[in-house]
Coordinates of N, CA and C in Angstrom, one line a residue:
M241 N 29.4 77.6 139.9 CA 28.6 76.9 141.1 C 28.2 75.0 140.8
L242 N 27.7 75.1 139.8 CA 27.3 74.1 138.5 C 28.9 73.4 138.5
K243 N 29.6 73.8 137.7 CA 31.1 73.3 137.4 C 31.5 72.7 138.2
K244 N 31.7 73.5 139.7 CA 32.2 73.0 140.8 C 31.6 71.4 141.1
I245 N 30.2 71.5 140.9 CA 29.5 70.2 141.7 C 30.0 69.3 140.9
V246 N 29.7 69.5 139.7 CA 30.3 68.3 138.5 C 31.8 68.0 138.7
K247 N 32.5 69.0 138.9 CA 34.1 68.7 139.4 C 33.7 67.5 140.6
V248 N 33.5 67.9 141.7 CA 33.4 67.3 142.5 C 32.6 65.8 142.6
R249 N 31.5 65.9 141.9 CA 30.9 64.5 141.8 C 31.8 63.5 140.8
T250 N 32.2 64.1 139.9 CA 33.2 63.4 138.5 C 34.6 62.7 139.7
F251 N 35.1 63.8 140.6 CA 36.1 63.0 141.1 C 35.6 61.9 142.1
F252 N 34.8 62.3 142.8 CA 34.0 61.1 143.6 C 33.9 60.0 142.8
I253 N 33.1 59.7 141.8 CA 32.7 58.7 140.6 C 34.2 58.1 140.7
F254 N 35.5 59.0 140.2 CA 36.6 58.3 140.0 C 37.5 57.5 141.1
V255 N 37.1 58.2 142.7 CA 37.6 57.7 143.5 C 36.8 56.6 143.8
L256 N 35.4 56.6 143.7 CA 35.0 55.3 144.4 C 35.1 54.5 143.3
I257 N 35.3 54.1 141.6 CA 35.5 53.6 140.7 C 36.9 52.8 140.9
A258 N 38.1 53.9 141.4 CA 39.6 53.5 141.6 C 39.4 52.8 142.5
G259 N 38.6 52.7 144.1 CA 38.8 51.8 144.9 C 38.3 50.4 144.8
I260 N 37.0 50.7 144.1 CA 36.6 49.1 143.7 C 37.3 48.3 142.7
I261 N 38.2 48.6 142.2 CA 39.1 47.9 141.1 C 40.4 47.6 141.9
G262 N 40.9 48.5 142.9 CA 41.8 48.2 143.7 C 41.5 46.9 145.0
L263 N 40.5 47.3 145.4 CA 40.0 46.2 146.6 C 39.5 45.1 145.4
G264 N 39.0 44.7 144.4 CA 39.1 43.6 143.5 C 40.3 43.2 143.1
M265 N 41.6 44.1 142.4 CA 42.5 43.5 142.7 C 43.3 42.9 143.6
A266 N 43.0 43.5 144.9 CA 43.3 43.1 146.3 C 43.0 41.4 146.8
G267 N 41.7 41.5 146.6 CA 41.0 40.2 147.1 C 40.8 38.8 146.1
T268 N 40.7 39.5 144.8 CA 40.2 38.5 143.9 C 41.7 37.7 142.9
S269 N 41.1 36.1 143.1 CA 42.1 35.2 143.0 C 41.7 34.7 141.4
W270 N 42.6 34.3 140.3 CA 42.5 33.9 139.1 C 43.1 32.6 139.7
K271 N 43.5 31.9 140.4 CA 43.9 30.8 140.7 C 43.5 29.5 140.5
L272 N 42.9 28.2 140.0 CA 42.0 27.2 140.1 C 42.7 26.3 141.3
G273 N 42.0 25.4 141.9 CA 42.0 24.7 142.6 C 42.9 24.7 144.3
L274 N 43.9 23.8 144.5 CA 44.8 24.0 145.4 C 45.6 25.3 145.4
A275 N 46.0 25.4 144.1 CA 46.6 26.7 144.1 C 45.7 28.2 144.4
E276 N 44.4 28.0 144.3 CA 43.7 29.3 144.9 C 44.2 29.3 146.6
T277 N 44.1 27.9 147.2 CA 44.0 28.1 148.9 C 45.6 28.2 149.2
I278 N 46.1 27.8 148.7 CA 47.7 27.4 148.9 C 48.6 27.7 147.9
P279 N 48.8 28.7 147.6 CA 49.9 29.7 146.4 C 51.3 29.2 146.6
T280 N 52.0 28.4 146.1 CA 53.4 28.1 146.4 C 54.1 27.9 145.3
V281 N 55.1 29.1 145.3 CA 55.9 28.7 144.2 C 57.5 28.1 144.5
P282 N 58.0 26.8 143.7 CA 59.1 26.6 144.2 C 60.3 26.7 144.1
I283 N 61.0 26.3 145.1 CA 62.0 27.0 145.0 C 63.2 26.3 145.3
V284 N 64.3 26.2 144.5 CA 65.4 25.6 143.9 C 66.8 25.7 144.7
I285 N 67.3 25.0 145.8 CA 68.6 25.3 146.5 C 69.3 24.7 145.4
S286 N 69.6 23.5 145.5 CA 70.5 22.7 145.0 C 69.7 21.5 143.8
V287 N 70.7 20.8 142.8 CA 70.5 20.2 142.0 C 71.7 19.1 142.3
T288 N 71.7 17.8 142.1 CA 72.7 16.4 142.5 C 72.2 16.1 141.0
P289 N 72.8 15.3 140.1 CA 74.3 15.6 139.8 C 73.6 17.2 139.5
A290 N 74.7 18.2 139.0 CA 74.8 19.4 138.6 C 74.5 19.2 136.4
S291 N 75.2 17.9 136.4 CA 75.5 17.9 135.0 C 75.5 16.1 134.9
F292 N 75.3 16.1 133.8 CA 75.2 14.9 132.9 C 76.2 14.5 132.0
C293 N 76.9 13.4 131.3 CA 77.6 13.1 130.3 C 77.1 12.3 129.0
V294 N 76.8 13.0 128.2 CA 76.9 12.1 126.8 C 76.9 10.7 126.8
G295 N 75.5 9.9 126.5 CA 75.9 8.6 126.4 C 75.5 7.8 127.4
S296 N 75.3 8.5 128.9 CA 75.4 8.0 130.2 C 74.1 7.2 130.0
G297 N 73.8 6.4 131.3 CA 72.3 5.6 131.2 C 71.2 6.6 131.9
D298 N 69.9 5.8 132.4 CA 69.4 6.9 133.0 C 69.8 7.3 134.4
V299 N 69.8 8.5 134.2 CA 70.2 9.3 135.9 C 69.0 9.7 136.7
N300 N 69.2 9.3 138.0 CA 68.3 9.8 138.9 C 69.0 11.3 139.5
V301 N 67.7 12.1 139.2 CA 68.3 13.9 139.8 C 67.4 14.3 140.9
T302 N 68.1 14.7 142.0 CA 67.4 15.1 143.6 C 67.7 16.8 143.2
I303 N 66.9 16.9 143.2 CA 66.7 18.8 143.5 C 65.7 19.0 145.1
T304 N 67.0 19.9 146.2 CA 66.6 20.3 147.4 C 66.2 21.6 147.3
G305 N 65.1 22.1 148.1 CA 64.6 23.0 148.1 C 63.4 23.3 148.9
S306 N 62.2 23.9 148.3 CA 61.0 24.2 149.3 C 59.8 24.3 148.3
N307 N 58.5 23.9 148.8 CA 57.4 24.8 148.3 C 57.2 23.4 147.3
F308 N 57.8 22.3 146.9 CA 57.2 21.1 146.2 C 56.0 20.6 146.5
I309 N 55.0 20.1 145.5 CA 53.6 19.9 146.5 C 53.4 18.4 145.9
N310 N 53.2 17.6 146.8 CA 52.1 16.3 146.7 C 51.3 16.1 147.6
Y311 N 50.1 16.1 147.0 CA 49.2 16.1 147.8 C 48.1 14.8 147.3
D312 N 48.3 14.2 148.7 CA 47.1 13.1 149.0 C 47.6 11.9 147.4
G313 N 49.3 11.7 147.5 CA 49.5 10.9 146.5 C 50.1 11.3 145.3
T314 N 49.1 12.4 144.8 CA 48.8 12.6 143.5 C 50.0 13.7 143.4
Y315 N 50.7 13.7 142.2 CA 51.8 14.7 142.4 C 51.6 16.2 141.5
Y316 N 52.0 17.6 142.3 CA 51.1 18.5 141.5 C 52.7 19.3 141.1
T317 N 53.5 18.7 141.5 CA 54.8 19.4 140.8 C 55.3 18.4 139.8
S318 N 55.8 19.3 138.5 CA 56.0 18.3 137.6 C 57.6 19.0 137.3
I319 N 58.1 18.6 136.4 CA 59.3 19.2 135.7 C 59.2 19.2 133.8
S320 N 59.2 20.6 133.6 CA 59.6 20.4 132.5 C 61.2 20.7 132.0
W321 N 61.1 20.1 130.5 CA 62.6 19.6 130.3 C 63.0 20.0 128.5
L322 N 63.7 21.1 128.3 CA 64.0 21.4 127.1 C 65.6 21.4 127.0
G323 N 66.0 20.1 126.2 CA 67.2 19.8 126.1 C 67.9 20.4 125.2
P324 N 69.3 20.2 124.5 CA 69.7 20.9 123.1 C 69.3 19.7 122.2
G325 N 68.4 20.4 121.0 CA 68.3 20.1 120.1 C 66.6 19.9 120.1
D326 N 66.1 20.1 121.4 CA 64.6 19.9 121.5 C 64.2 20.8 120.9
T327 N 62.7 21.0 120.1 CA 62.3 22.2 119.7 C 60.7 22.7 120.8
T328 N 60.5 21.7 121.5 CA 59.5 22.2 121.8 C 59.9 21.2 123.7
P329 N 59.3 22.0 125.1 CA 59.8 21.3 126.2 C 58.5 20.2 126.1
S330 N 59.4 18.8 126.8 CA 58.6 17.7 127.5 C 58.6 17.4 128.7
T331 N 57.4 16.9 129.3 CA 57.5 17.0 130.7 C 58.0 15.7 131.4
I332 N 58.2 15.8 132.5 CA 58.8 14.8 133.4 C 58.3 14.7 134.4
E333 N 57.6 13.4 135.0 CA 56.9 13.3 136.3 C 57.9 13.2 137.3
A334 N 57.7 13.8 138.5 CA 58.5 13.5 139.9 C 58.6 12.2 140.2
E335 N 59.3 11.4 140.3 CA 59.2 10.2 140.7 C 59.1 10.2 142.5
Y336 N 59.7 11.1 143.2 CA 59.4 11.3 144.3 C 59.2 12.6 144.9
I337 N 58.2 13.2 145.8 CA 58.2 14.4 146.5 C 57.8 14.0 147.8
S338 N 59.1 14.8 148.9 CA 58.9 14.8 150.5 C 57.7 15.1 151.0
L339 N 57.1 14.5 151.9 CA 55.6 15.3 152.5 C 56.5 16.7 152.8
D340 N 57.2 16.9 153.5 CA 57.6 18.1 153.7 C 57.7 19.2 152.6
G341 N 58.0 18.8 151.6 CA 58.0 19.3 150.3 C 59.7 20.3 149.7
K342 N 60.5 19.6 150.5 CA 61.7 20.0 150.3 C 62.7 19.1 149.3
T343 N 62.4 17.7 149.2 CA 62.5 16.9 148.5 C 62.2 16.3 146.9
L344 N 62.4 16.8 145.9 CA 62.1 16.3 145.0 C 63.0 15.3 144.1
R345 N 62.4 13.9 143.1 CA 63.3 13.5 142.7 C 62.9 12.9 141.3
F346 N 63.8 13.0 140.3 CA 63.2 12.0 139.3 C 64.1 11.6 138.2
W347 N 63.9 11.3 137.1 CA 64.8 10.4 136.1 C 64.9 11.0 134.9
V348 N 66.0 11.1 134.5 CA 66.3 11.9 133.1 C 66.4 10.6 132.2
E349 N 66.0 10.2 131.4 CA 66.0 8.9 130.3 C 67.7 9.0 129.5
A350 N 67.7 7.7 129.3 CA 68.8 8.0 128.3 C 68.6 8.9 127.2
F351 N 67.3 8.6 127.0 CA 67.3 9.0 125.2 C 67.6 10.3 125.3
R352 N 67.5 11.7 126.5 CA 67.6 13.0 126.5 C 68.9 13.0 127.1
L353 N 69.8 12.5 126.9 CA 71.1 12.5 127.1 C 72.2 12.6 125.9
T354 N 72.0 12.4 124.5 CA 72.3 11.9 123.4 C 73.0 12.9 122.6
E355 N 72.9 14.0 123.4 CA 73.7 15.5 122.7 C 74.1 16.4 123.8
A356 N 75.6 17.2 123.6 CA 75.8 17.9 124.6 C 75.2 19.2 124.2
G357 N 75.2 19.9 125.6 CA 74.7 21.2 125.2 C 73.9 21.9 126.7
N358 N 73.1 23.0 126.7 CA 72.7 23.5 127.8 C 71.1 23.1 128.0
V359 N 70.7 22.7 129.2 CA 69.4 22.1 129.2 C 68.7 23.4 130.1
L360 N 67.5 23.7 129.7 CA 66.7 24.5 130.6 C 65.5 23.3 131.4
V361 N 65.9 23.6 132.7 CA 64.8 22.3 133.7 C 64.1 23.4 134.5
V362 N 62.7 23.5 134.2 CA 61.6 24.1 134.7 C 60.8 23.4 135.8
V363 N 60.9 24.0 137.0 CA 60.0 22.9 138.2 C 58.8 23.8 138.6
V364 N 57.4 23.1 137.9 CA 56.0 23.5 137.7 C 55.5 23.3 138.9
N365 N 55.3 24.0 139.7 CA 53.8 23.7 140.9 C 52.3 24.2 139.8
H366 N 51.5 22.9 140.2 CA 50.0 22.8 139.6 C 50.0 23.4 138.3
P367 N 50.9 22.3 137.5 CA 51.3 22.0 135.7 C 49.6 21.8 135.3
E368 N 48.3 21.3 136.1 CA 47.2 21.4 135.5 C 46.4 22.4 135.5
L369 N 47.1 23.7 135.5 CA 46.4 25.5 135.0 C 46.6 25.6 133.5
E370 N 45.7 26.3 133.2 CA 46.3 26.5 131.4 C 47.0 26.8 131.5
T371 N 47.9 28.1 131.8 CA 49.4 28.5 131.9 C 49.7 28.7 133.7
P372 N 50.4 27.8 133.8 CA 50.9 27.5 135.4 C 51.6 29.1 135.4
F373 N 52.1 29.5 136.8 CA 52.6 30.9 137.1 C 53.2 30.7 138.2
E374 N 53.3 29.0 138.9 CA 54.1 28.6 140.1 C 55.2 28.1 139.5
L375 N 56.5 28.6 139.1 CA 57.4 28.0 138.9 C 59.2 28.3 138.9
A376 N 60.0 27.6 138.9 CA 61.2 27.8 139.2 C 62.1 27.1 137.7
T377 N 62.4 27.8 137.5 CA 63.8 27.2 136.6 C 65.5 27.4 136.9
F378 N 65.7 26.7 136.1 CA 67.6 26.4 136.7 C 68.2 25.8 134.8
N379 N 69.6 25.6 135.0 CA 69.7 25.5 133.6 C 71.0 24.2 134.2
M380 N 71.0 23.1 133.3 CA 71.8 22.0 133.6 C 72.7 21.7 132.4
K381 N 74.1 21.1 132.5 CA 74.7 20.5 131.1 C 74.7 19.2 131.1
I382 N 74.6 19.2 129.7 CA 75.1 17.9 129.2 C 76.4 17.8 128.6
N383 N 77.4 17.4 129.4 CA 79.1 17.6 128.8 C 79.3 16.1 127.9
H384 N 80.5 16.1 127.1 CA 81.5 15.3 126.8 C 82.2 14.7 127.9
C385 N 82.1 13.5 128.0 CA 83.2 13.0 129.5 C 84.2 12.0 129.1
I386 N 85.4 12.4 129.6 CA 86.2 11.5 129.2 C 86.6 10.3 130.0
Y387 N 86.3 9.3 129.9 CA 86.3 7.9 130.8 C 87.8 7.7 130.9
L388 N 88.9 7.5 131.7 CA 90.2 7.3 131.8 C 90.1 5.9 132.5
P389 N 90.7 4.8 131.5 CA 91.0 3.7 132.2 C 91.5 3.2 133.5
L390 N 91.0 2.4 134.3 CA 91.9 2.1 135.6 C 93.1 1.0 134.9
I391 N 94.0 1.5 135.4 CA 95.5 0.7 135.3 C 95.6 0.2 136.6
M392 N 95.6 -1.0 136.5 CA 96.4 -1.9 137.6 C 97.7 -2.5 137.7
K393 N 98.6 -2.7 137.9 CA 99.9 -3.6 138.2 C 99.7 -4.4 139.2

């Protein structure tokens, strides 16, 4: 009889602890600031231009999608750029984010376009967090472009 009581008590304690942990995981948020109240993962639908030419000048890139954050004039969405030859990603601040969060524009400076290859671009919401968790990634290319001269008669 005593063995059965101990088993029931152990089972009850196990269920109680599992319930507390489950409720804690469902209701707890480790996010900070705006991310705690409005969690948003950026969604990238299209990128214009889709690629770059080696040696071109500064290029303005437009990303169309959703959940880009522009909060009270301070940009909370930033871009991480890892180009060919880069050993660590660099941060590019957004030039413009629409109020509805569907358009984001940023400049790629000419010094980033000196080598052909693949570029990893990461759109990061809430970059102020130690380990940002709301991000979208996509690839772009830097190509060797051939410009044909325009011949007029």
